[in-house]
JSON list of C-alpha atoms in Angstrom, two decimals:
[
{"chain": "A", "resi": 1, "resn": "MET", "atom": "CA", "xyz": [-26.61, 13.77, 41.69]},
{"chain": "A", "resi": 2, "resn": "LYS", "atom": "CA", "xyz": [-26.27, 12.64, 38.08]},
{"chain": "A", "resi": 3, "resn": "ARG", "atom": "CA", "xyz": [-25.04, 9.13, 37.41]},
{"chain": "A", "resi": 4, "resn": "MET", "atom": "CA", "xyz": [-22.38, 8.55, 34.82]},
{"chain": "A", "resi": 5, "resn": "VAL", "atom": "CA", "xyz": [-23.41, 5.73, 32.54]},
{"chain": "A", "resi": 6, "resn": "ARG", "atom": "CA", "xyz": [-20.71, 4.00, 30.61]},
{"chain": "A", "resi": 7, "resn": "ARG", "atom": "CA", "xyz": [-21.66, 2.54, 27.27]},
{"chain": "A", "resi": 8, "resn": "ARG", "atom": "CA", "xyz": [-20.40, -0.94, 26.53]},
{"chain": "A", "resi": 9, "resn": "GLY", "atom": "CA", "xyz": [-20.39, -0.76, 22.73]},
{"chain": "A", "resi": 10, "resn": "ARG", "atom": "CA", "xyz": [-18.32, 1.36, 20.43]},
{"chain": "A", "resi": 11, "resn": "SER", "atom": "CA", "xyz": [-19.78, 4.38, 18.75]},
{"chain": "A", "resi": 12, "resn": "ALA", "atom": "CA", "xyz": [-20.27, 4.47, 15.00]},
{"chain": "A", "resi": 13, "resn": "ARG", "atom": "CA", "xyz": [-17.44, 7.00, 14.75]},
{"chain": "A", "resi": 14, "resn": "GLU", "atom": "CA", "xyz": [-15.02, 4.73, 16.62]},
{"chain": "A", "resi": 15, "resn": "LEU", "atom": "CA", "xyz": [-15.96, 1.74, 14.48]},
{"chain": "A", "resi": 16, "resn": "SER", "atom": "CA", "xyz": [-15.54, 3.73, 11.29]},
{"chain": "A", "resi": 17, "resn": "ALA", "atom": "CA", "xyz": [-12.12, 5.01, 12.38]},
{"chain": "A", "resi": 18, "resn": "ARG", "atom": "CA", "xyz": [-11.04, 1.51, 13.33]},
{"chain": "A", "resi": 19, "resn": "GLN", "atom": "CA", "xyz": [-12.15, 0.10, 9.98]},
{"chain": "A", "resi": 20, "resn": "ALA", "atom": "CA", "xyz": [-10.29, 2.88, 8.13]},
{"chain": "A", "resi": 21, "resn": "ARG", "atom": "CA", "xyz": [-7.09, 2.12, 10.08]},
{"chain": "A", "resi": 22, "resn": "HIS", "atom": "CA", "xyz": [-7.49, -1.59, 9.34]},
{"chain": "A", "resi": 23, "resn": "LEU", "atom": "CA", "xyz": [-7.94, -0.93, 5.61]},
{"chain": "A", "resi": 24, "resn": "ARG", "atom": "CA", "xyz": [-4.87, 1.37, 5.58]},
{"chain": "A", "resi": 25, "resn": "ALA", "atom": "CA", "xyz": [-2.83, -1.35, 7.27]},
{"chain": "A", "resi": 26, "resn": "GLN", "atom": "CA", "xyz": [-4.00, -4.00, 4.78]},
{"chain": "A", "resi": 27, "resn": "LEU", "atom": "CA", "xyz": [-3.23, -1.76, 1.81]},
{"chain": "A", "resi": 28, "resn": "GLY", "atom": "CA", "xyz": [0.18, -0.98, 3.30]},
{"chain": "A", "resi": 29, "resn": "VAL", "atom": "CA", "xyz": [0.94, -4.69, 3.53]},
{"chain": "A", "resi": 30, "resn": "ALA", "atom": "CA", "xyz": [-0.30, -5.25, -0.04]},
{"chain": "A", "resi": 31, "resn": "ALA", "atom": "CA", "xyz": [1.98, -2.43, -1.23]},
{"chain": "A", "resi": 32, "resn": "ASP", "atom": "CA", "xyz": [4.92, -3.95, 0.65]},
{"chain": "A", "resi": 33, "resn": "ILE", "atom": "CA", "xyz": [4.22, -7.32, -0.97]},
{"chain": "A", "resi": 34, "resn": "ALA", "atom": "CA", "xyz": [4.10, -5.69, -4.41]},
{"chain": "A", "resi": 35, "resn": "VAL", "atom": "CA", "xyz": [7.42, -3.87, -3.88]},
{"chain": "A", "resi": 36, "resn": "THR", "atom": "CA", "xyz": [9.09, -7.01, -2.52]},
{"chain": "A", "resi": 37, "resn": "ALA", "atom": "CA", "xyz": [7.80, -9.15, -5.40]},
{"chain": "A", "resi": 38, "resn": "ARG", "atom": "CA", "xyz": [9.12, -6.70, -8.00]},
{"chain": "A", "resi": 39, "resn": "ARG", "atom": "CA", "xyz": [12.50, -6.49, -6.29]},
{"chain": "A", "resi": 40, "resn": "ARG", "atom": "CA", "xyz": [12.76, -10.29, -6.15]},
{"chain": "A", "resi": 41, "resn": "ALA", "atom": "CA", "xyz": [11.85, -10.56, -9.83]},
{"chain": "A", "resi": 42, "resn": "LEU", "atom": "CA", "xyz": [14.51, -7.97, -10.62]},
{"chain": "A", "resi": 43, "resn": "ALA", "atom": "CA", "xyz": [17.11, -9.84, -8.53]},
{"chain": "A", "resi": 44, "resn": "ASP", "atom": "CA", "xyz": [16.22, -13.13, -10.24]},
{"chain": "A", "resi": 45, "resn": "LEU", "atom": "CA", "xyz": [16.63, -11.51, -13.64]},
{"chain": "A", "resi": 46, "resn": "LEU", "atom": "CA", "xyz": [20.05, -10.16, -12.69]},
{"chain": "A", "resi": 47, "resn": "ARG", "atom": "CA", "xyz": [21.12, -13.55, -11.28]},
{"chain": "A", "resi": 48, "resn": "SER", "atom": "CA", "xyz": [20.00, -15.45, -14.37]},
{"chain": "A", "resi": 49, "resn": "ASP", "atom": "CA", "xyz": [21.73, -13.08, -16.80]},
{"chain": "A", "resi": 50, "resn": "PRO", "atom": "CA", "xyz": [24.40, -10.89, -15.17]},
{"chain": "A", "resi": 51, "resn": "GLY", "atom": "CA", "xyz": [24.95, -9.00, -18.42]},
{"chain": "A", "resi": 52, "resn": "THR", "atom": "CA", "xyz": [21.33, -7.81, -18.49]},
{"chain": "A", "resi": 53, "resn": "GLY", "atom": "CA", "xyz": [22.05, -4.58, -16.64]},
{"chain": "A", "resi": 54, "resn": "GLY", "atom": "CA", "xyz": [25.14, -3.72, -18.63]},
{"chain": "A", "resi": 55, "resn": "GLU", "atom": "CA", "xyz": [25.89, -0.04, -18.56]},
{"chain": "A", "resi": 56, "resn": "ARG", "atom": "CA", "xyz": [22.22, 0.76, -18.32]},
{"chain": "A", "resi": 57, "resn": "VAL", "atom": "CA", "xyz": [20.82, 0.41, -14.81]},
{"chain": "A", "resi": 58, "resn": "LEU", "atom": "CA", "xyz": [18.10, -2.23, -14.74]},
{"chain": "A", "resi": 59, "resn": "ARG", "atom": "CA", "xyz": [14.89, -1.01, -13.08]},
{"chain": "A", "resi": 60, "resn": "GLY", "atom": "CA", "xyz": [11.64, -2.70, -12.18]},
{"chain": "A", "resi": 61, "resn": "ARG", "atom": "CA", "xyz": [8.14, -1.29, -12.09]},
{"chain": "A", "resi": 62, "resn": "VAL", "atom": "CA", "xyz": [5.49, -1.60, -9.39]},
{"chain": "A", "resi": 63, "resn": "ASP", "atom": "CA", "xyz": [1.99, -0.42, -10.28]},
{"chain": "A", "resi": 64, "resn": "VAL", "atom": "CA", "xyz": [-1.21, 0.43, -8.45]},
{"chain": "A", "resi": 65, "resn": "ASP", "atom": "CA", "xyz": [-2.77, -2.60, -10.16]},
{"chain": "A", "resi": 66, "resn": "ASP", "atom": "CA", "xyz": [-0.19, -4.80, -8.41]},
{"chain": "A", "resi": 67, "resn": "VAL", "atom": "CA", "xyz": [-1.29, -3.43, -5.03]},
{"chain": "A", "resi": 68, "resn": "LEU", "atom": "CA", "xyz": [-4.96, -3.97, -5.89]},
{"chain": "A", "resi": 69, "resn": "GLU", "atom": "CA", "xyz": [-4.24, -7.55, -6.98]},
{"chain": "A", "resi": 70, "resn": "TYR", "atom": "CA", "xyz": [-2.31, -8.40, -3.79]},
{"chain": "A", "resi": 71, "resn": "ALA", "atom": "CA", "xyz": [-5.04, -6.76, -1.68]},
{"chain": "A", "resi": 72, "resn": "ARG", "atom": "CA", "xyz": [-7.58, -8.99, -3.43]},
{"chain": "A", "resi": 73, "resn": "GLN", "atom": "CA", "xyz": [-5.46, -12.15, -3.14]},
{"chain": "A", "resi": 74, "resn": "HIS", "atom": "CA", "xyz": [-4.35, -11.76, 0.47]},
{"chain": "A", "resi": 75, "resn": "PHE", "atom": "CA", "xyz": [-7.20, -9.87, 2.12]},
{"chain": "A", "resi": 76, "resn": "GLY", "atom": "CA", "xyz": [-10.21, -10.40, -0.15]},
{"chain": "A", "resi": 77, "resn": "LEU", "atom": "CA", "xyz": [-10.51, -6.66, -0.80]},
{"chain": "A", "resi": 78, "resn": "THR", "atom": "CA", "xyz": [-12.41, -6.31, -4.05]},
{"chain": "A", "resi": 79, "resn": "ALA", "atom": "CA", "xyz": [-13.79, -2.75, -3.91]},
{"chain": "A", "resi": 80, "resn": "VAL", "atom": "CA", "xyz": [-10.75, -0.64, -3.04]},
{"chain": "A", "resi": 81, "resn": "PRO", "atom": "CA", "xyz": [-10.64, 2.74, -4.79]},
{"chain": "A", "resi": 82, "resn": "ARG", "atom": "CA", "xyz": [-7.54, 3.16, -6.97]},
{"chain": "A", "resi": 83, "resn": "GLU", "atom": "CA", "xyz": [-6.77, 6.44, -5.19]},
{"chain": "A", "resi": 84, "resn": "ARG", "atom": "CA", "xyz": [-6.47, 4.66, -1.82]},
{"chain": "A", "resi": 85, "resn": "ALA", "atom": "CA", "xyz": [-4.23, 1.97, -3.30]},
{"chain": "A", "resi": 86, "resn": "ALA", "atom": "CA", "xyz": [-2.09, 4.64, -5.01]},
{"chain": "A", "resi": 87, "resn": "SER", "atom": "CA", "xyz": [-1.76, 6.53, -1.74]},
{"chain": "A", "resi": 88, "resn": "ALA", "atom": "CA", "xyz": [-0.67, 3.37, 0.08]},
{"chain": "A", "resi": 89, "resn": "LEU", "atom": "CA", "xyz": [1.83, 2.59, -2.67]},
{"chain": "A", "resi": 90, "resn": "ARG", "atom": "CA", "xyz": [3.29, 6.11, -2.57]},
{"chain": "A", "resi": 91, "resn": "THR", "atom": "CA", "xyz": [3.75, 5.90, 1.19]},
{"chain": "A", "resi": 92, "resn": "ARG", "atom": "CA", "xyz": [5.39, 2.46, 1.15]},
{"chain": "A", "resi": 93, "resn": "TYR", "atom": "CA", "xyz": [7.42, 3.23, -2.00]},
{"chain": "A", "resi": 94, "resn": "GLU", "atom": "CA", "xyz": [8.97, 6.27, -0.32]},
{"chain": "A", "resi": 95, "resn": "LEU", "atom": "CA", "xyz": [9.51, 4.50, 3.00]},
{"chain": "A", "resi": 96, "resn": "ARG", "atom": "CA", "xyz": [11.25, 1.54, 1.35]},
{"chain": "A", "resi": 97, "resn": "GLY", "atom": "CA", "xyz": [13.43, 3.62, -0.98]},
{"chain": "A", "resi": 98, "resn": "GLY", "atom": "CA", "xyz": [11.72, 2.44, -4.14]},
{"chain": "A", "resi": 99, "resn": "HIS", "atom": "CA", "xyz": [13.24, 5.29, -6.16]},
{"chain": "A", "resi": 100, "resn": "ARG", "atom": "CA", "xyz": [16.58, 3.42, -6.17]},
{"chain": "A", "resi": 101, "resn": "ASP", "atom": "CA", "xyz": [15.49, 0.50, -8.30]},
{"chain": "A", "resi": 102, "resn": "LEU", "atom": "CA", "xyz": [11.77, 0.76, -9.08]},
{"chain": "A", "resi": 103, "resn": "ASP", "atom": "CA", "xyz": [9.44, 3.00, -11.06]},
{"chain": "A", "resi": 104, "resn": "THR", "atom": "CA", "xyz": [5.76, 3.44, -10.21]},
{"chain": "A", "resi": 105, "resn": "ASP", "atom": "CA", "xyz": [2.56, 4.93, -11.55]},
{"chain": "A", "resi": 106, "resn": "ALA", "atom": "CA", "xyz": [1.36, 5.92, -8.06]},
{"chain": "A", "resi": 107, "resn": "TYR", "atom": "CA", "xyz": [2.35, 9.53, -8.70]},
{"chain": "A", "resi": 108, "resn": "SER", "atom": "CA", "xyz": [0.32, 9.98, -11.88]},
{"chain": "A", "resi": 109, "resn": "PRO", "atom": "CA", "xyz": [-2.19, 12.87, -11.80]},
{"chain": "A", "resi": 110, "resn": "ALA", "atom": "CA", "xyz": [-5.12, 10.46, -11.79]},
{"chain": "A", "resi": 111, "resn": "HIS", "atom": "CA", "xyz": [-4.09, 9.29, -8.30]},
{"chain": "A", "resi": 112, "resn": "ASP", "atom": "CA", "xyz": [-3.09, 12.61, -6.70]},
{"chain": "A", "resi": 113, "resn": "SER", "atom": "CA", "xyz": [-6.47, 13.37, -5.10]},
{"chain": "A", "resi": 114, "resn": "ALA", "atom": "CA", "xyz": [-5.75, 11.02, -2.18]},
{"chain": "A", "resi": 115, "resn": "ALA", "atom": "CA", "xyz": [-2.11, 12.00, -1.61]},
{"chain": "A", "resi": 116, "resn": "GLY", "atom": "CA", "xyz": [-2.54, 13.05, 2.01]},
{"chain": "A", "resi": 117, "resn": "GLU", "atom": "CA", "xyz": [-5.27, 10.57, 2.88]},
{"chain": "A", "resi": 118, "resn": "LEU", "atom": "CA", "xyz": [-3.08, 7.90, 4.43]},
{"chain": "A", "resi": 119, "resn": "LEU", "atom": "CA", "xyz": [-0.86, 10.28, 6.29]},
{"chain": "A", "resi": 120, "resn": "GLY", "atom": "CA", "xyz": [-3.70, 11.92, 8.23]}
]
């Protein structure tokens, strides 16, 4: 009769998948921080000068560079590919309804190669 041996450690595949999930979560938080910061700056601008919007709707802009900067500041991530940050920003931008008051460069053709990466 063959004995079943249970390994105590995690396999390399499991560790890699766990690290990828952790990075996605950190980039998602960095994207949320970037969106929130831009919205707060926009709200402060409107509060300080109510006539700023006028007839033209005032919009803010959140960029992939913002996400990379917050990922560096909050999580110490210094070598994140722009495509991964753009993918995280696209996901969070859509989830948080960014189209209402923010513009972004996350949809530029340079970032499209990783569009489905975070969703899978």
